[in-house]
PDB file of C-alpha atoms and ligand atoms in Angstrom:
ATOM      1  CA  MET U   1     -10.770  15.243   6.542  1.00  0.00           C
ATOM      2  CA  ALA U   2     -12.045  13.614   3.392  1.00  0.00           C
ATOM      3  CA  ILE U   3     -12.333  10.182   1.915  1.00  0.00           C
ATOM      4  CA  LEU U   4     -10.376  10.116  -1.322  1.00  0.00           C
ATOM      5  CA  GLU U   5     -10.878   7.926  -4.368  1.00  0.00           C
ATOM      6  CA  VAL U   6      -8.541   4.909  -4.398  1.00  0.00           C
ATOM      7  CA  LEU U   7      -7.130   4.334  -7.889  1.00  0.00           C
ATOM      8  CA  LYS U   8      -7.565   0.822  -9.275  1.00  0.00           C
ATOM      9  CA  TYR U   9      -5.336  -1.241 -11.555  1.00  0.00           C
ATOM     10  CA  PRO U  10      -4.778  -0.727 -14.495  1.00  0.00           C
ATOM     11  CA  ASP U  11      -4.791   3.036 -13.783  1.00  0.00           C
ATOM     12  CA  PRO U  12      -1.380   4.178 -15.107  1.00  0.00           C
ATOM     13  CA  ARG U  13      -0.931   6.566 -12.175  1.00  0.00           C
ATOM     14  CA  LEU U  14      -0.265   3.521  -9.981  1.00  0.00           C
ATOM     15  CA  SER U  15       2.974   3.026 -11.923  1.00  0.00           C
ATOM     16  CA  ARG U  16       4.253   6.523 -11.242  1.00  0.00           C
ATOM     17  CA  ILE U  17       7.167   6.918  -8.839  1.00  0.00           C
ATOM     18  CA  ALA U  18       6.404   9.192  -5.889  1.00  0.00           C
ATOM     19  CA  ARG U  19       8.814  12.011  -5.034  1.00  0.00           C
ATOM     20  CA  PRO U  20      10.352  12.698  -1.612  1.00  0.00           C
ATOM     21  CA  VAL U  21       8.578  15.242   0.553  1.00  0.00           C
ATOM     22  CA  GLU U  22      10.786  18.300   1.039  1.00  0.00           C
ATOM     23  CA  HIS U  23       8.590  20.424   3.279  1.00  0.00           C
ATOM     24  CA  ILE U  24       5.910  19.153   5.593  1.00  0.00           C
ATOM     25  CA  ASN U  25       3.335  21.895   5.118  1.00  0.00           C
ATOM     26  CA  GLY U  26      -0.407  22.149   5.638  1.00  0.00           C
ATOM     27  CA  ASP U  27      -1.164  20.410   2.332  1.00  0.00           C
ATOM     28  CA  ILE U  28       0.985  17.428   3.303  1.00  0.00           C
ATOM     29  CA  LEU U  29      -0.605  17.199   6.765  1.00  0.00           C
ATOM     30  CA  ARG U  30      -4.066  17.317   5.204  1.00  0.00           C
ATOM     31  CA  LEU U  31      -3.085  14.604   2.736  1.00  0.00           C
ATOM     32  CA  VAL U  32      -1.793  12.362   5.556  1.00  0.00           C
ATOM     33  CA  ASN U  33      -5.074  12.722   7.471  1.00  0.00           C
ATOM     34  CA  ASP U  34      -7.188  12.170   4.358  1.00  0.00           C
ATOM     35  CA  MET U  35      -5.149   9.053   3.555  1.00  0.00           C
ATOM     36  CA  LEU U  36      -5.789   7.677   7.031  1.00  0.00           C
ATOM     37  CA  GLU U  37      -9.513   8.315   6.764  1.00  0.00           C
ATOM     38  CA  THR U  38      -9.560   6.733   3.297  1.00  0.00           C
ATOM     39  CA  MET U  39      -7.653   3.674   4.564  1.00  0.00           C
ATOM     40  CA  TYR U  40     -10.048   3.083   7.468  1.00  0.00           C
ATOM     41  CA  ALA U  41     -13.085   3.607   5.237  1.00  0.00           C
ATOM     42  CA  ALA U  42     -11.885   1.101   2.623  1.00  0.00           C
ATOM     43  CA  PRO U  43     -11.213  -0.782   4.983  1.00  0.00           C
ATOM     44  CA  GLY U  44      -7.503  -1.431   4.673  1.00  0.00           C
ATOM     45  CA  VAL U  45      -4.411  -1.729   6.857  1.00  0.00           C
ATOM     46  CA  GLY U  46      -2.132   0.384   4.667  1.00  0.00           C
ATOM     47  CA  LEU U  47      -2.265   3.024   1.957  1.00  0.00           C
ATOM     48  CA  ALA U  48       0.342   4.818  -0.148  1.00  0.00           C
ATOM     49  CA  ALA U  49      -0.065   8.332  -1.547  1.00  0.00           C
ATOM     50  CA  ASN U  50       0.093   7.175  -5.190  1.00  0.00           C
ATOM     51  CA  GLN U  51      -3.065   5.172  -4.572  1.00  0.00           C
ATOM     52  CA  VAL U  52      -4.982   8.419  -4.144  1.00  0.00           C
ATOM     53  CA  GLY U  53      -3.188  10.140  -7.034  1.00  0.00           C
ATOM     54  CA  ALA U  54      -0.722  12.125  -4.876  1.00  0.00           C
ATOM     55  CA  PHE U  55       2.876  11.500  -5.834  1.00  0.00           C
ATOM     56  CA  HIS U  56       4.568  12.179  -2.507  1.00  0.00           C
ATOM     57  CA  ARG U  57       6.488   9.534  -0.591  1.00  0.00           C
ATOM     58  CA  ILE U  58       3.930   9.066   2.168  1.00  0.00           C
ATOM     59  CA  ILE U  59       2.410   5.877   3.547  1.00  0.00           C
ATOM     60  CA  VAL U  60      -0.020   5.220   6.378  1.00  0.00           C
ATOM     61  CA  LEU U  61      -0.516   1.906   8.160  1.00  0.00           C
ATOM     62  CA  ASP U  62      -2.486   0.386  10.983  1.00  0.00           C
ATOM     63  CA  VAL U  63      -2.130  -3.378  11.064  1.00  0.00           C
ATOM     64  CA  ASP U  64      -3.405  -3.784  14.644  1.00  0.00           C
ATOM     65  CA  LEU U  65      -6.821  -5.182  13.798  1.00  0.00           C
ATOM     66  CA  GLU U  66      -7.751  -5.725  17.447  1.00  0.00           C
ATOM     67  CA  ASN U  67      -6.952  -2.182  18.615  1.00  0.00           C
ATOM     68  CA  PRO U  68      -7.739   0.065  15.655  1.00  0.00           C
ATOM     69  CA  GLN U  69      -6.256   3.585  15.765  1.00  0.00           C
ATOM     70  CA  LYS U  70      -3.942   2.700  18.678  1.00  0.00           C
ATOM     71  CA  ASN U  71      -0.855   1.827  16.599  1.00  0.00           C
ATOM     72  CA  VAL U  72      -1.017   4.137  13.620  1.00  0.00           C
ATOM     73  CA  TYR U  73       2.019   4.793  11.442  1.00  0.00           C
ATOM     74  CA  LYS U  74       2.193   7.961   9.345  1.00  0.00           C
ATOM     75  CA  LEU U  75       5.473   7.692   7.487  1.00  0.00           C
ATOM     76  CA  ILE U  76       7.014  10.345   5.293  1.00  0.00           C
ATOM     77  CA  ASN U  77       9.950   9.429   3.033  1.00  0.00           C
ATOM     78  CA  PRO U  78      10.155   5.831   4.318  1.00  0.00           C
ATOM     79  CA  THR U  79      13.095   3.677   3.267  1.00  0.00           C
ATOM     80  CA  ILE U  80      14.077   0.112   4.044  1.00  0.00           C
ATOM     81  CA  ALA U  81      17.360   0.316   5.923  1.00  0.00           C
ATOM     82  CA  ARG U  82      17.769  -3.419   6.503  1.00  0.00           C
ATOM     83  CA  SER U  83      15.960  -6.593   5.535  1.00  0.00           C
ATOM     84  CA  GLU U  84      16.383 -10.187   6.563  1.00  0.00           C
ATOM     85  CA  GLY U  85      14.928 -13.627   5.902  1.00  0.00           C
ATOM     86  CA  GLU U  86      12.060 -14.608   3.660  1.00  0.00           C
ATOM     87  CA  ILE U  87       8.318 -14.940   4.084  1.00  0.00           C
ATOM     88  CA  LEU U  88       5.445 -15.909   1.796  1.00  0.00           C
ATOM     89  CA  TRP U  89       2.295 -13.913   2.424  1.00  0.00           C
ATOM     90  CA  GLU U  90      -1.104 -13.935   0.748  1.00  0.00           C
ATOM     91  CA  GLU U  91      -1.491 -10.298  -0.279  1.00  0.00           C
ATOM     92  CA  GLY U  92      -4.443  -8.265  -1.400  1.00  0.00           C
ATOM     93  CA  CYS U  93      -4.466  -4.588  -2.320  1.00  0.00           C
ATOM     94  CA  LEU U  94      -7.097  -1.860  -2.334  1.00  0.00           C
ATOM     95  CA  SER U  95      -5.927  -0.982  -5.868  1.00  0.00           C
ATOM     96  CA  VAL U  96      -6.114  -4.550  -7.191  1.00  0.00           C
ATOM     97  CA  VAL U  97      -9.784  -5.503  -7.341  1.00  0.00           C
ATOM     98  CA  ASP U  98     -10.812  -9.066  -6.543  1.00  0.00           C
ATOM     99  CA  PHE U  99      -7.441 -10.798  -6.536  1.00  0.00           C
ATOM    100  CA  THR U 100      -4.959 -12.093  -3.976  1.00  0.00           C
ATOM    101  CA  ALA U 101      -1.691 -13.979  -4.423  1.00  0.00           C
ATOM    102  CA  GLU U 102       1.227 -15.231  -2.394  1.00  0.00           C
ATOM    103  CA  VAL U 103       4.185 -12.874  -2.566  1.00  0.00           C
ATOM    104  CA  ARG U 104       7.720 -13.503  -1.355  1.00  0.00           C
ATOM    105  CA  ARG U 105       9.022 -10.734   0.913  1.00  0.00           C
ATOM    106  CA  ALA U 106      11.699 -10.173   3.512  1.00  0.00           C
ATOM    107  CA  ALA U 107      10.554 -11.618   6.843  1.00  0.00           C
ATOM    108  CA  GLN U 108      11.966  -8.739   8.898  1.00  0.00           C
ATOM    109  CA  VAL U 109      12.689  -5.176   7.926  1.00  0.00           C
ATOM    110  CA  GLU U 110      13.958  -2.030   9.530  1.00  0.00           C
ATOM    111  CA  VAL U 111      12.321   1.052   8.073  1.00  0.00           C
ATOM    112  CA  VAL U 112      13.376   4.630   8.699  1.00  0.00           C
ATOM    113  CA  ALA U 113      11.152   7.607   7.975  1.00  0.00           C
ATOM    114  CA  VAL U 114      10.046  10.900   9.473  1.00  0.00           C
ATOM    115  CA  ASP U 115       6.676  11.520  11.078  1.00  0.00           C
ATOM    116  CA  GLU U 116       4.453  14.534  10.482  1.00  0.00           C
ATOM    117  CA  HIS U 117       6.507  16.528  13.048  1.00  0.00           C
ATOM    118  CA  GLU U 118       9.719  15.793  11.086  1.00  0.00           C
ATOM    119  CA  LYS U 119      10.875  13.490  13.868  1.00  0.00           C
ATOM    120  CA  GLU U 120      12.897  10.495  12.684  1.00  0.00           C
ATOM    121  CA  ILE U 121      11.209   7.153  13.240  1.00  0.00           C
ATOM    122  CA  LYS U 122      12.836   3.738  13.128  1.00  0.00           C
ATOM    123  CA  ILE U 123      10.606   0.670  12.933  1.00  0.00           C
ATOM    124  CA  GLU U 124      11.700  -2.915  13.446  1.00  0.00           C
ATOM    125  CA  ALA U 125       9.004  -5.057  11.880  1.00  0.00           C
ATOM    126  CA  ALA U 126       8.128  -8.685  11.294  1.00  0.00           C
ATOM    127  CA  GLY U 127       4.986 -10.499  10.110  1.00  0.00           C
ATOM    128  CA  LEU U 128       2.118  -8.476   8.673  1.00  0.00           C
ATOM    129  CA  LEU U 129       3.719  -5.125   9.539  1.00  0.00           C
ATOM    130  CA  ALA U 130       6.904  -6.076   7.661  1.00  0.00           C
ATOM    131  CA  VAL U 131       4.864  -7.243   4.663  1.00  0.00           C
ATOM    132  CA  ALA U 132       2.677  -4.127   4.698  1.00  0.00           C
ATOM    133  CA  LEU U 133       5.685  -1.782   4.911  1.00  0.00           C
ATOM    134  CA  GLN U 134       7.315  -3.454   1.900  1.00  0.00           C
ATOM    135  CA  HIS U 135       4.006  -3.470  -0.010  1.00  0.00           C
ATOM    136  CA  GLU U 136       3.410   0.254   0.610  1.00  0.00           C
ATOM    137  CA  ILE U 137       6.987   1.287  -0.192  1.00  0.00           C
ATOM    138  CA  ASP U 138       6.599  -0.696  -3.427  1.00  0.00           C
ATOM    139  CA  HIS U 139       3.564   1.483  -4.232  1.00  0.00           C
ATOM    140  CA  LEU U 140       5.760   4.584  -3.850  1.00  0.00           C
ATOM    141  CA  ASP U 141       8.096   3.071  -6.440  1.00  0.00           C
ATOM    142  CA  GLY U 142       5.173   2.490  -8.814  1.00  0.00           C
ATOM    143  CA  ARG U 143       5.075  -1.240  -8.162  1.00  0.00           C
ATOM    144  CA  LEU U 144       2.084  -3.421  -7.284  1.00  0.00           C
ATOM    145  CA  PHE U 145       2.170  -6.868  -5.674  1.00  0.00           C
ATOM    146  CA  ILE U 146       1.068  -8.346  -9.012  1.00  0.00           C
ATOM    147  CA  ASP U 147       4.430  -7.185 -10.397  1.00  0.00           C
ATOM    148  CA  ARG U 148       6.018  -9.653  -7.982  1.00  0.00           C
ATOM    149  CA  ILE U 149       4.119 -12.781  -9.063  1.00  0.00           C
ATOM    150  CA  SER U 150       4.647 -15.005 -12.104  1.00  0.00           C
ATOM    151  CA  ARG U 151       3.794 -13.571 -15.506  1.00  0.00           C
ATOM    152  CA  LEU U 152       1.281 -16.367 -16.023  1.00  0.00           C
ATOM    153  CA  LYS U 153      -0.674 -15.442 -12.898  1.00  0.00           C
ATOM    154  CA  ARG U 154      -0.444 -11.734 -13.685  1.00  0.00           C
ATOM    155  CA  ASP U 155      -1.710 -12.249 -17.251  1.00  0.00           C
ATOM    156  CA  LEU U 156      -4.635 -14.303 -15.951  1.00  0.00           C
ATOM    157  CA  TYR U 157      -5.549 -11.485 -13.602  1.00  0.00           C
ATOM    158  CA  THR U 158      -5.088  -8.787 -16.259  1.00  0.00           C
ATOM    159  CA  ARG U 159      -7.503 -10.629 -18.559  1.00  0.00           C
ATOM    160  CA  LYS U 160     -10.030 -11.113 -15.785  1.00  0.00           C
ATOM    161  CA  ARG U 161      -9.788  -7.441 -14.844  1.00  0.00           C
ATOM    162  CA  LYS U 162     -10.235  -6.257 -18.450  1.00  0.00           C
ATOM    163  CA  LYS U 163     -13.320  -8.413 -18.756  1.00  0.00           C
ATOM    164  CA  MET U 164     -14.596  -7.024 -15.464  1.00  0.00           C
ATOM    165  CA  LEU U 165     -14.163  -3.465 -16.754  1.00  0.00           C
ATOM    166  CA  ARG U 166     -15.778  -4.325 -20.097  1.00  0.00           C
ATOM    167  CA  THR U 167     -18.836  -6.112 -18.780  1.00  0.00           C
ATOM    168  CA  GLY U 168     -19.202  -4.132 -15.588  1.00  0.00           C
ATOM    169  CA  THR U 169     -19.384  -7.336 -13.558  1.00  0.00           C
ATOM    170  CA  PRO U 170     -19.314  -6.324  -9.923  1.00  0.00           C
ATOM    171  CA  PRO U 171     -16.551  -8.008  -7.931  1.00  0.00           C
ATOM    172  CA  PRO U 172     -17.686 -10.677  -5.466  1.00  0.00           C
ATOM    173  CA  THR U 173     -18.415  -9.418  -1.993  1.00  0.00           C
ATOM    174  CA  GLU U 174     -15.938 -11.783  -0.365  1.00  0.00           C
ATOM    175  CA  LYS U 175     -12.783  -9.895   0.523  1.00  0.00           C
ATOM    176  CA  PRO U 176      -9.436 -11.131   1.804  1.00  0.00           C
ATOM    177  CA  ARG U 177      -8.847 -10.679   5.511  1.00  0.00           C
ATOM    178  CA  VAL U 178      -6.543  -7.701   5.146  1.00  0.00           C
ATOM    179  CA  MET U 179      -6.088  -5.274   2.298  1.00  0.00           C
ATOM    180  CA  ILE U 180      -2.802  -3.435   2.063  1.00  0.00           C
TER     181      ILE U 180
HETATM  182 NI1  LIG O 201      -1.678  -1.962  -1.962  1.00  0.00          NI
END
């Protein structure tokens, strides 16, 4: 296992659309395990393959903060089969340094995917898990949560981020509660 580098906005690779996995081979299994290790090390509750520069439709999640590693999801080719309701959630992202914003998402989703043994999985989710699933599947489509906020807010962040990169100002140490 290895901890991989997490790409940060505005890295253009974060906008690339990931391709479906056709064969679950050794490379894919290694990637899944490396993604999990990278997510826990960050620390974060979700990670998509694009965030580590691998353009396969793979996401990993563990939103159970009280029992880490007990409810781990390793999802290959996940899709949202059904969504319902609306929820506003303050999101942060391992690829979006020093910024959080409220994002409107479906309150409940049903996601279908296959696991690393090619077994079909169906997940009924609400709350943080529903938000995290939508956030990670967005990553696979080359979309960040800042693409779902107002242009004004996004422009403010883009300017702040450019300045950060120019001056090398380290981000504050205070982090949002969960990073997805
Ligand atoms: Ni993210």
